[in-house]
Amino acid sequence: MKWQKADENTNEKPLLVVVGLGVSGQAACRWGLRQGYRVLGMDRSQEPPLRSVAMSLEAEGIRVRLGAHRLEDFLDAELVVVSPGVPVDTEVFRAVQGRGIAVVGELEWAWRSLKVPTIAVTGTNGKTTTTELVGTLLQAAGFRVFVGGNIGTPLAGWLADHWEDVGGGASAADLLDWCVLEVSSFQLDTAPTFAPDVGIVLNVTQDHLDRYESFDAYAASKFSLFKRRTCCVQTAVINKDDPVCRRWVSQIPASALFFSRSEPGAEAFTDGRILSVMDQRGVHHRFRLDRWALKGWHNLENLMAATLAALRCGVDPQKVQEVIDTFGPSPHRMEWLGTIDGVGFINDSKGTNVGAVIKALESCSQPVVLLLGGRSKKTEFRQLAPLCPKKVRAVVGFGETGPQAAEELSGHVATVVVGDLEAAFHEAVQRARPGDVVLLSPACASFDQYPNYAARGDHFRALFEQHKKKASQRSGRPEQGADAWIATGPP
């Protein structure tokens, strides 16, 4: 089916149905409206936040229906666009597709309108940091860049915001040199033609097994990034140290470039002090890491991937060094909050799977009081067991999966279960000793008690600030709030 801008001179504009009214769904509604569609936005939730969203969309001329999905609401649609959180393997969507109505994701639909060179970043962990790094490197070189997708602004949102330009005779290519997108497996599952010029796969570890029938199905979703190109060879930037990536890379048609901490012959390699990366002409450039601010080997992997992609896109090596020297950590990703009574606090709310928690623990040299819990993704906390005797003083389980976390790790470390994050914070403070770190890296989704990981991280930060204020009042002196912390691996 061809999707074209609706003819506003016709009596009956074509119908666009958008399912899921989170950030990407709202962006899709507005992009569809600007293209001239009649737009129906749908969401199963009827909670007050969604009712507020519905009022805002309706004020713009978008119809909204909350509650259960009904087949009759889809039958007049020319196109159905789904948000990443919406599973399409359901009876309603099978029936819709059986009637010849296309069902695609917001990423796919928006990307078809873009026609700008694209870099896509995927993997289980590190996507956001790497996406932001790639965007920063390209911007430092003077390129006009959009950075978004699964973070920040959805692609449809950028198109809607620039409709007067891209719909008024200009094109996205007149406004952008590069589009840099974080993409999730859920987005790739509903993007049948999405094929970026450069694709980055950082790692593949257990995650979202509540949505996929097997781990292999999850891995296949990640590597589908490279199986849709019909012309011009894609460039694949791949983690050579990741066993799943090594296994899957042989099955893709893209031209592969590797980054590694163990093989000096890879196109990008680091020993923790110097980063060596090969550019598009085959010339190796060496970058100093003495001012690199992001702690942990996993962040050096992110840096290798981003730098390898950036040099292939023509970024000047001097600009790369400038970014390495100035790039800072993002909120909720191993975010150092400060020290209170000798105990450090780290907000890693973005650590929503066990693989992320492993990397977080490997980055800490101090004993850790670890906060685990939230909504399960069907992953196993026992994968943390080998690290617990070396790294963890105690585990505080909270939320829906707190009891499971405590049960699976009880033979390896002291554990306790509480109801929510506030109780977990106070329990961790009681158990931590001077020189320890309290680490929120929950290994779970936030949806049992929060709308997203950022809201959970914001709550953790607010609890820290309250604790700091009370400690200051007790001692009569201000507490330190943004000091450095000790990490294993590179400085």
C-alpha positions as a printed NumPy array, in Angstrom:
array([[  0.   ,   0.   ,   0.   ],
       [  1.302,   3.488,  -0.866],
       [  1.131,   6.091,   1.84 ],
       [  0.919,   9.611,   0.564],
       [ -0.022,  12.93 ,   2.035],
       [ -3.785,  13.132,   2.13 ],
       [ -5.508,  15.36 ,  -0.417],
       [ -7.085,  18.114,   1.619],
       [ -9.43 ,  18.961,  -1.267],
       [-11.273,  15.639,  -1.045],
       [-14.467,  15.357,   0.951],
       [-13.247,  12.373,   2.945],
       [ -9.678,  12.399,   4.164],
       [ -8.045,   8.999,   4.731],
       [ -8.074,   7.691,   8.293],
       [ -4.92 ,   7.133,  10.308],
       [ -5.269,   5.076,  13.497],
       [ -2.493,   5.489,  16.071],
       [ -2.364,   2.885,  18.846],
       [ -0.575,   3.777,  22.075],
       [ -0.556,   7.388,  23.207],
       [  2.819,   7.667,  24.878],
       [  5.446,  10.063,  23.554],
       [  5.847,   8.385,  20.152],
       [  2.089,   7.875,  19.714],
       [  1.353,  11.515,  20.406],
       [  4.057,  12.484,  17.893],
       [  2.535,  10.157,  15.277],
       [ -0.913,  11.688,  15.819],
       [  0.406,  15.195,  15.247],
       [  2.476,  14.192,  12.209],
       [ -0.558,  12.5  ,  10.698],
       [ -2.739,  15.534,  11.339],
       [ -0.236,  17.819,   9.624],
       [ -0.188,  15.511,   6.604],
       [ -3.938,  15.879,   6.234],
       [ -5.195,  12.602,   7.71 ],
       [ -8.215,  12.163,   9.893],
       [ -6.541,  10.829,  13.019],
       [ -7.912,   8.471,  15.654],
       [ -5.626,   7.94 ,  18.653],
       [ -6.231,   4.89 ,  20.853],
       [ -4.872,   3.631,  24.162],
       [ -6.018,   0.864,  26.489],
       [ -5.281,   2.96 ,  29.569],
       [ -7.954,   5.153,  31.057],
       [ -5.839,   6.515,  33.897],
       [ -5.893,  10.281,  34.646],
       [ -2.553,  11.03 ,  32.877],
       [ -3.939,   9.535,  29.645],
       [ -7.161,  11.487,  30.012],
       [ -5.075,  14.655,  30.143],
       [ -3.215,  13.572,  26.99 ],
       [ -6.54 ,  12.852,  25.312],
       [ -7.841,  16.35 ,  26.069],
       [ -4.705,  17.903,  24.599],
       [ -4.928,  15.842,  21.405],
       [ -8.652,  16.486,  21.   ],
       [ -8.006,  20.218,  21.282],
       [ -5.846,  19.862,  18.152],
       [ -8.576,  18.063,  16.219],
       [ -7.51 ,  14.465,  16.89 ],
       [-10.189,  11.983,  17.963],
       [ -9.22 ,   9.83 ,  20.937],
       [-10.648,   6.56 ,  22.224],
       [ -9.46 ,   5.095,  25.531],
       [-10.115,   1.56 ,  26.689],
       [-10.172,  -1.832,  24.974],
       [ -9.302,  -2.03 ,  21.276],
       [-12.3  ,  -2.832,  19.081],
       [-11.909,  -4.247,  15.589],
       [-14.591,  -1.944,  14.172],
       [-12.46 ,   1.102,  15.057],
       [ -9.786,  -0.057,  12.602],
       [-11.855,  -1.084,   9.603],
       [-11.906,   2.282,   7.806],
       [ -8.196,   2.954,   8.353],
       [ -5.783,   3.445,   5.487],
       [ -2.887,   2.894,   7.898],
       [ -2.385,   1.809,  11.514],
       [  0.683,   3.132,  13.355],
       [  1.643,   1.464,  16.631],
       [  3.841,   2.705,  19.448],
       [  6.824,   0.558,  20.565],
       [  5.079,  -0.618,  23.736],
       [  2.136,  -2.1  ,  21.834],
       [  2.415,  -5.848,  20.988],
       [  1.028,  -6.51 ,  17.504],
       [  0.807, -10.294,  17.846],
       [ -2.78 , -10.139,  19.076],
       [ -6.117, -11.215,  17.679],
       [ -7.201,  -7.653,  16.861],
       [ -4.052,  -6.785,  14.896],
       [ -4.039, -10.124,  13.079],
       [ -7.603,  -9.413,  11.995],
       [ -6.676,  -5.884,  10.885],
       [ -3.761,  -7.129,   8.789],
       [ -5.935,  -9.902,   7.411],
       [ -8.146,  -7.218,   5.89 ],
       [ -5.195,  -5.718,   4.02 ],
       [ -4.629,  -2.761,   6.356],
       [ -0.939,  -2.047,   6.935],
       [  0.28 ,  -1.997,  10.554],
       [  3.682,  -0.371,  11.132],
       [  5.578,   1.387,  13.89 ],
       [  6.071,   5.116,  14.326],
       [  9.789,   4.769,  13.491],
       [  9.13 ,   3.027,  10.175],
       [  6.417,   5.442,   9.111],
       [  8.4  ,   8.568,   9.942],
       [ 11.671,   7.248,   8.48 ],
       [ 10.008,   6.703,   5.1  ],
       [  9.387,  10.444,   4.945],
       [ 12.904,  11.419,   6.005],
       [ 15.355,  10.533,   3.197],
       [ 18.389,  11.67 ,   5.23 ],
       [ 21.54 ,   9.589,   5.918],
       [ 20.831,   7.684,   9.119],
       [ 22.859,   6.117,  11.925],
       [ 20.907,   3.717,  14.144],
       [ 22.116,   2.473,  17.533],
       [ 20.728,  -0.669,  19.129],
       [ 21.767,  -3.274,  21.699],
       [ 20.595,  -4.289,  25.147],
       [ 22.632,  -1.716,  27.078],
       [ 24.406,   1.539,  26.275],
       [ 22.112,   2.702,  23.46 ],
       [ 21.324,   6.112,  24.903],
       [ 24.897,   7.046,  25.806],
       [ 26.187,   5.906,  22.414],
       [ 23.424,   7.698,  20.499],
       [ 24.13 ,  10.925,  22.358],
       [ 27.875,  10.483,  21.744],
       [ 27.438,   9.96 ,  18.014],
       [ 25.202,  13.021,  17.789],
       [ 27.659,  15.136,  19.787],
       [ 30.589,  14.039,  17.597],
       [ 28.749,  14.891,  14.387],
       [ 27.561,  18.229,  15.749],
       [ 31.09 ,  19.081,  16.877],
       [ 32.189,  18.573,  13.263],
       [ 29.608,  21.104,  12.062],
       [ 26.998,  18.698,  10.72 ],
       [ 23.284,  19.466,  11.12 ],
       [ 22.011,  16.531,  13.177],
       [ 18.752,  15.232,  14.602],
       [ 19.246,  12.956,  17.625],
       [ 16.235,  11.068,  18.931],
       [ 14.071,   8.036,  18.251],
       [ 13.744,   5.89 ,  21.34 ],
       [ 15.166,   8.774,  23.401],
       [ 14.136,  12.391,  23.494],
       [ 12.063,  13.4  ,  20.488],
       [ 10.516,  10.672,  18.302],
       [ 11.258,  11.034,  14.605],
       [  7.582,  11.731,  13.864],
       [  7.752,  14.522,  16.425],
       [ 10.629,  16.196,  14.583],
       [  8.714,  15.935,  11.315],
       [  5.574,  17.401,  12.899],
       [  7.553,  20.291,  14.416],
       [  9.16 ,  21.043,  11.036],
       [  6.038,  20.525,   8.941],
       [  6.048,  24.056,   7.598],
       [  9.516,  23.364,   6.178],
       [  9.258,  19.73 ,   5.047],
       [  5.687,  20.13 ,   3.843],
       [  6.158,  23.453,   2.153],
       [  8.499,  22.659,  -0.702],
       [ 11.654,  21.886,   1.251],
       [ 12.71 ,  18.442,   2.422],
       [ 14.315,  17.024,   5.536],
       [ 17.573,  16.799,   3.572],
       [ 17.536,  20.601,   3.288],
       [ 17.533,  20.828,   7.092],
       [ 19.65 ,  17.862,   8.203],
       [ 22.926,  16.203,   7.257],
       [ 22.488,  13.196,   9.562],
       [ 19.757,  11.525,  11.557],
       [ 21.02 ,   9.636,  14.629],
       [ 18.455,   7.305,  16.194],
       [ 18.349,   5.075,  19.221],
       [ 16.22 ,   2.105,  18.175],
       [ 14.761,  -0.623,  20.36 ],
       [ 13.913,  -4.17 ,  19.392],
       [ 10.215,  -3.282,  19.701],
       [ 10.658,  -0.541,  17.104],
       [ 12.538,  -2.858,  14.756],
       [  9.773,  -5.458,  14.99 ],
       [  7.36 ,  -3.038,  13.301],
       [  9.822,  -1.476,  10.819],
       [  9.823,  -3.77 ,   7.76 ],
       [ 11.89 ,  -1.464,   5.504],
       [ 13.971,   0.53 ,   8.016],
       [ 17.602,   0.276,   6.841],
       [ 20.044,   2.881,   8.202],
       [ 23.291,   3.714,   6.446],
       [ 25.241,   2.845,   9.598],
       [ 23.962,   0.41 ,  12.203],
       [ 25.583,  -0.072,  15.627],
       [ 24.974,  -3.157,  17.774],
       [ 26.562,  -2.719,  21.193],
       [ 25.701,  -6.027,  22.891],
       [ 22.886,  -8.53 ,  23.236],
       [ 22.039,  -9.933,  26.674],
       [ 18.819, -11.159,  28.286],
       [ 16.033,  -8.586,  28.223],
       [ 12.343,  -8.326,  27.321],
       [ 11.827, -12.091,  27.589],
       [  8.3  , -11.264,  28.703],
       [  7.709, -10.131,  25.098],
       [  9.789, -12.621,  23.04 ],
       [  9.303, -16.361,  22.827],
       [ 13.051, -16.982,  23.214],
       [ 16.387, -15.229,  23.592],
       [ 17.211, -16.083,  19.957],
       [ 14.044, -14.286,  18.851],
       [ 15.163, -11.203,  20.789],
       [ 18.649, -11.345,  19.228],
       [ 17.135, -11.783,  15.758],
       [ 15.128,  -8.616,  16.31 ],
       [ 18.297,  -6.64 ,  17.047],
       [ 20.117,  -7.915,  13.953],
       [ 17.132,  -7.37 ,  11.679],
       [ 18.64 ,  -3.881,  11.452],
       [ 20.855,  -5.207,   8.647],
       [ 18.483,  -7.429,   6.687],
       [ 16.38 ,  -4.857,   4.843],
       [ 18.837,  -3.001,   2.615],
       [ 18.032,  -3.423,  -1.086],
       [ 20.788,  -1.175,  -2.477],
       [ 24.082,   0.28 ,  -1.249],
       [ 25.945,  -1.759,   1.366],
       [ 25.278,  -0.853,   4.977],
       [ 28.07 ,  -0.369,   7.489],
       [ 27.702,  -2.452,  10.657],
       [ 29.604,  -1.424,  13.809],
       [ 29.756,  -4.504,  16.034],
       [ 31.092,  -5.429,  19.478],
       [ 33.605,  -8.193,  18.804],
       [ 33.849,  -9.06 ,  22.5  ],
       [ 30.149,  -9.926,  22.743],
       [ 29.57 , -13.649,  21.986],
       [ 26.039, -13.142,  20.646],
       [ 27.214, -10.373,  18.312],
       [ 30.041, -12.582,  17.011],
       [ 27.57 , -15.358,  16.27 ],
       [ 25.021, -13.186,  14.471],
       [ 27.376, -10.961,  12.478],
       [ 28.169, -13.805,  10.067],
       [ 24.515, -13.828,   9.012],
       [ 24.231, -10.218,   7.891],
       [ 25.081,  -8.742,   4.458],
       [ 26.473,  -5.463,   5.831],
       [ 30.146,  -4.506,   5.82 ],
       [ 31.26 ,  -5.116,   9.418],
       [ 33.609,  -2.97 ,  11.504],
       [ 34.576,  -4.211,  14.961],
       [ 35.398,  -2.597,  18.288],
       [ 37.11 ,  -4.575,  21.04 ],
       [ 38.865,  -4.433,  24.392],
       [ 40.636,  -7.738,  23.782],
       [ 41.8  ,  -7.67 ,  20.147],
       [ 44.229,  -4.868,  19.188],
       [ 43.626,  -5.649,  15.503],
       [ 40.   ,  -4.493,  15.619],
       [ 39.048,  -1.272,  13.831],
       [ 38.589,   0.296,  17.282],
       [ 40.568,  -0.835,  20.332],
       [ 41.358,   0.514,  23.791],
       [ 43.501,  -0.515,  26.728],
       [ 41.779,   2.018,  29.001],
       [ 44.4  ,   4.724,  28.494],
       [ 44.546,   5.2  ,  24.713],
       [ 41.778,   4.707,  22.147],
       [ 42.895,   3.658,  18.652],
       [ 40.335,   3.947,  15.847],
       [ 40.615,   3.502,  12.073],
       [ 38.999,   6.088,   9.8  ],
       [ 37.381,   5.601,   6.377],
       [ 40.805,   5.775,   4.642],
       [ 42.293,   3.037,   6.808],
       [ 44.346,   5.468,   8.92 ],
       [ 44.531,   4.723,  12.661],
       [ 44.072,   7.654,  15.051],
       [ 45.052,   7.598,  18.731],
       [ 43.021,   9.471,  21.338],
       [ 43.928,  10.174,  24.96 ],
       [ 41.461,   9.057,  27.626],
       [ 42.863,  10.852,  30.666],
       [ 39.94 ,  13.341,  30.66 ],
       [ 37.179,  10.867,  29.726],
       [ 34.505,  11.368,  32.394],
       [ 32.264,   8.286,  32.026],
       [ 33.323,   5.475,  34.322],
       [ 33.471,   1.784,  33.524],
       [ 34.607,  -0.423,  30.666],
       [ 31.099,  -0.497,  29.23 ],
       [ 31.288,   3.24 ,  28.593],
       [ 34.595,   2.745,  26.785],
       [ 32.787,   0.245,  24.573],
       [ 30.16 ,   2.904,  23.881],
       [ 32.928,   5.392,  23.067],
       [ 34.663,   2.973,  20.696],
       [ 31.437,   2.336,  18.79 ],
       [ 30.542,   6.026,  18.551],
       [ 34.026,   7.119,  17.492],
       [ 34.304,   4.382,  14.878],
       [ 30.992,   5.449,  13.353],
       [ 31.857,   9.154,  13.536],
       [ 35.229,   8.811,  11.812],
       [ 33.562,   6.805,   9.042],
       [ 31.185,   9.736,   8.593],
       [ 34.015,  12.204,   8.151],
       [ 34.38 ,  13.725,  11.618],
       [ 37.771,  15.375,  12.105],
       [ 39.961,  13.508,  14.659],
       [ 40.691,  16.753,  16.513],
       [ 36.949,  17.181,  17.126],
       [ 36.804,  13.616,  18.421],
       [ 39.445,  14.39 ,  21.039],
       [ 37.568,  17.536,  22.078],
       [ 34.373,  15.549,  22.643],
       [ 36.208,  12.832,  24.576],
       [ 37.621,  15.518,  26.87 ],
       [ 34.275,  17.232,  27.555],
       [ 31.438,  14.675,  27.238],
       [ 29.566,  14.122,  30.503],
       [ 27.232,  11.418,  31.854],
       [ 23.472,  11.597,  31.309],
       [ 20.846,  11.541,  34.077],
       [ 19.825,   8.108,  35.392],
       [ 22.832,   6.341,  33.806],
       [ 25.417,   5.728,  36.538],
       [ 24.689,   9.285,  37.664],
       [ 26.855,  10.183,  40.643],
       [ 24.763,  12.141,  43.16 ],
       [ 27.289,  12.69 ,  45.931],
       [ 28.436,  11.514,  49.376],
       [ 26.556,  11.697,  52.673],
       [ 28.23 ,  10.575,  55.922],
       [ 30.903,   8.856,  53.837],
       [ 28.423,   6.868,  51.725],
       [ 28.168,   7.492,  47.987],
       [ 24.926,   7.41 ,  46.004],
       [ 24.55 ,   6.455,  42.314],
       [ 21.359,   6.74 ,  40.273],
       [ 21.345,   4.074,  37.553],
       [ 17.574,   3.874,  37.113],
       [ 18.158,   3.256,  33.393],
       [ 19.659,  -0.122,  34.39 ],
       [ 16.467,  -2.011,  33.516],
       [ 17.988,  -5.444,  32.869],
       [ 20.468,  -7.73 ,  34.582],
       [ 23.177,  -7.11 ,  31.97 ],
       [ 23.119,  -3.398,  32.819],
       [ 23.443,  -4.157,  36.527],
       [ 26.467,  -6.373,  35.875],
       [ 28.184,  -3.52 ,  34.058],
       [ 27.254,  -1.09 ,  36.833],
       [ 28.704,  -3.37 ,  39.528],
       [ 31.869,  -3.925,  37.513],
       [ 32.336,  -0.143,  37.484],
       [ 32.357,   0.124,  41.294],
       [ 35.361,  -0.641,  43.476],
       [ 33.622,   0.209,  46.773],
       [ 31.249,  -2.243,  48.487],
       [ 27.727,  -1.751,  47.116],
       [ 24.299,  -1.758,  48.72 ],
       [ 22.242,  -2.657,  45.655],
       [ 18.593,  -1.696,  45.118],
       [ 16.822,  -4.212,  42.845],
       [ 13.185,  -4.422,  41.802],
       [ 10.308,  -3.22 ,  39.692],
       [  8.285,  -4.975,  37.009],
       [  9.767,  -8.226,  35.749],
       [ 11.024,  -8.769,  32.212],
       [ 11.345, -12.528,  32.883],
       [ 15.111, -12.285,  33.356],
       [ 17.029, -14.072,  36.105],
       [ 18.554, -12.203,  39.044],
       [ 20.74 , -15.231,  39.762],
       [ 23.016, -14.059,  36.937],
       [ 24.281, -11.534,  39.502],
       [ 25.286, -14.256,  41.954],
       [ 28.982, -14.536,  40.909],
       [ 29.495, -10.789,  41.453],
       [ 27.689, -10.535,  44.783],
       [ 30.46 , -11.896,  47.071],
       [ 33.014,  -9.623,  45.358],
       [ 31.022,  -6.432,  44.994],
       [ 27.804,  -6.352,  47.04 ],
       [ 27.391,  -5.847,  50.781],
       [ 23.594,  -6.23 ,  50.673],
       [ 20.661,  -6.396,  48.252],
       [ 17.478,  -4.481,  49.014],
       [ 14.569,  -5.803,  46.933],
       [ 11.559,  -3.553,  46.299],
       [  8.46 ,  -3.423,  44.128],
       [  6.81 ,  -6.367,  42.377],
       [ 10.014,  -8.364,  41.841],
       [ 11.742,  -7.488,  45.114],
       [ 10.893, -10.867,  46.681],
       [ 12.187, -12.737,  43.61 ],
       [ 15.476, -10.807,  43.65 ],
       [ 15.995, -11.554,  47.337],
       [ 15.139, -15.236,  46.937],
       [ 17.454, -15.828,  43.967],
       [ 20.422, -14.06 ,  45.606],
       [ 19.9  , -14.984,  49.274],
       [ 22.548, -17.709,  49.198],
       [ 25.194, -15.292,  47.946],
       [ 24.638, -12.025,  49.82 ],
       [ 22.559, -10.519,  52.633],
       [ 19.083,  -9.64 ,  51.345],
       [ 16.013,  -7.798,  52.576],
       [ 12.63 ,  -7.075,  50.98 ],
       [ 10.656,  -3.823,  51.304],
       [  7.603,  -2.433,  49.546],
       [  8.771,   0.551,  47.546],
       [ 11.763,   2.684,  46.568],
       [ 11.483,   5.07 ,  49.509],
       [ 11.616,   2.188,  51.972],
       [ 14.476,   0.66 ,  49.96 ],
       [ 16.441,   3.914,  50.128],
       [ 16.102,   4.172,  53.911],
       [ 16.978,   0.481,  54.378],
       [ 20.075,   0.938,  52.212],
       [ 21.169,   3.963,  54.262],
       [ 20.915,   1.868,  57.445],
       [ 22.991,  -0.962,  55.969],
       [ 25.675,   1.09 ,  54.21 ],
       [ 28.976,   1.854,  55.918],
       [ 31.348,   4.766,  55.255],
       [ 33.182,   4.023,  52.015],
       [ 30.217,   2.1  ,  50.557],
       [ 28.002,   3.042,  47.615],
       [ 24.202,   2.88 ,  47.524],
       [ 23.395,   1.934,  43.924],
       [ 19.947,   2.066,  42.343],
       [ 20.345,  -0.259,  39.354],
       [ 17.047,  -2.119,  39.507],
       [ 17.315,  -4.667,  36.635],
       [ 13.578,  -4.205,  35.995],
       [ 11.082,  -1.964,  34.279],
       [  9.575,   0.805,  36.386],
       [  5.923,   0.335,  35.459],
       [  4.794,  -1.275,  38.718],
       [  5.151,   2.061,  40.539],
       [  6.345,   4.71 ,  38.031],
       [  5.433,   5.814,  34.494],
       [  9.057,   5.406,  33.327],
       [ 12.624,   4.905,  34.51 ],
       [ 13.236,   8.678,  34.594],
       [ 10.448,   9.224,  37.133],
       [ 11.942,   6.448,  39.271],
       [ 15.394,   8.031,  39.015],
       [ 14.   ,  11.459,  39.852],
       [ 12.411,   9.997,  42.988],
       [ 15.724,   8.416,  44.002],
       [ 17.466,  11.772,  43.497],
       [ 14.802,  13.535,  45.588],
       [ 15.296,  10.995,  48.395],
       [ 19.034,  11.669,  48.241],
       [ 18.467,  15.433,  48.51 ],
       [ 16.158,  14.968,  51.512],
       [ 18.739,  12.738,  53.192],
       [ 21.507,  15.265,  52.462],
       [ 19.483,  18.103,  53.981],
       [ 18.807,  16.144,  57.164],
       [ 22.462,  15.143,  57.454],
       [ 23.496,  18.776,  57.048],
       [ 21.078,  19.868,  59.767],
       [ 22.427,  17.211,  62.129],
       [ 26.051,  18.1  ,  61.596],
       [ 25.687,  21.841,  61.167],
       [ 27.817,  21.791,  58.011],
       [ 26.952,  21.419,  54.318],
       [ 27.31 ,  17.939,  52.863],
       [ 29.309,  17.255,  49.743],
       [ 27.065,  16.743,  46.723],
       [ 29.01 ,  16.328,  43.492],
       [ 32.389,  14.88 ,  44.403],
       [ 34.216,  12.228,  42.41 ],
       [ 33.811,   8.512,  42.965],
       [ 36.196,   5.63 ,  42.64 ],
       [ 35.658,   3.149,  39.838],
       [ 37.43 ,   0.073,  38.633],
       [ 38.961,  -0.03 ,  35.19 ],
       [ 40.149,   3.101,  33.37 ],
       [ 40.292,   6.525,  35.044]])
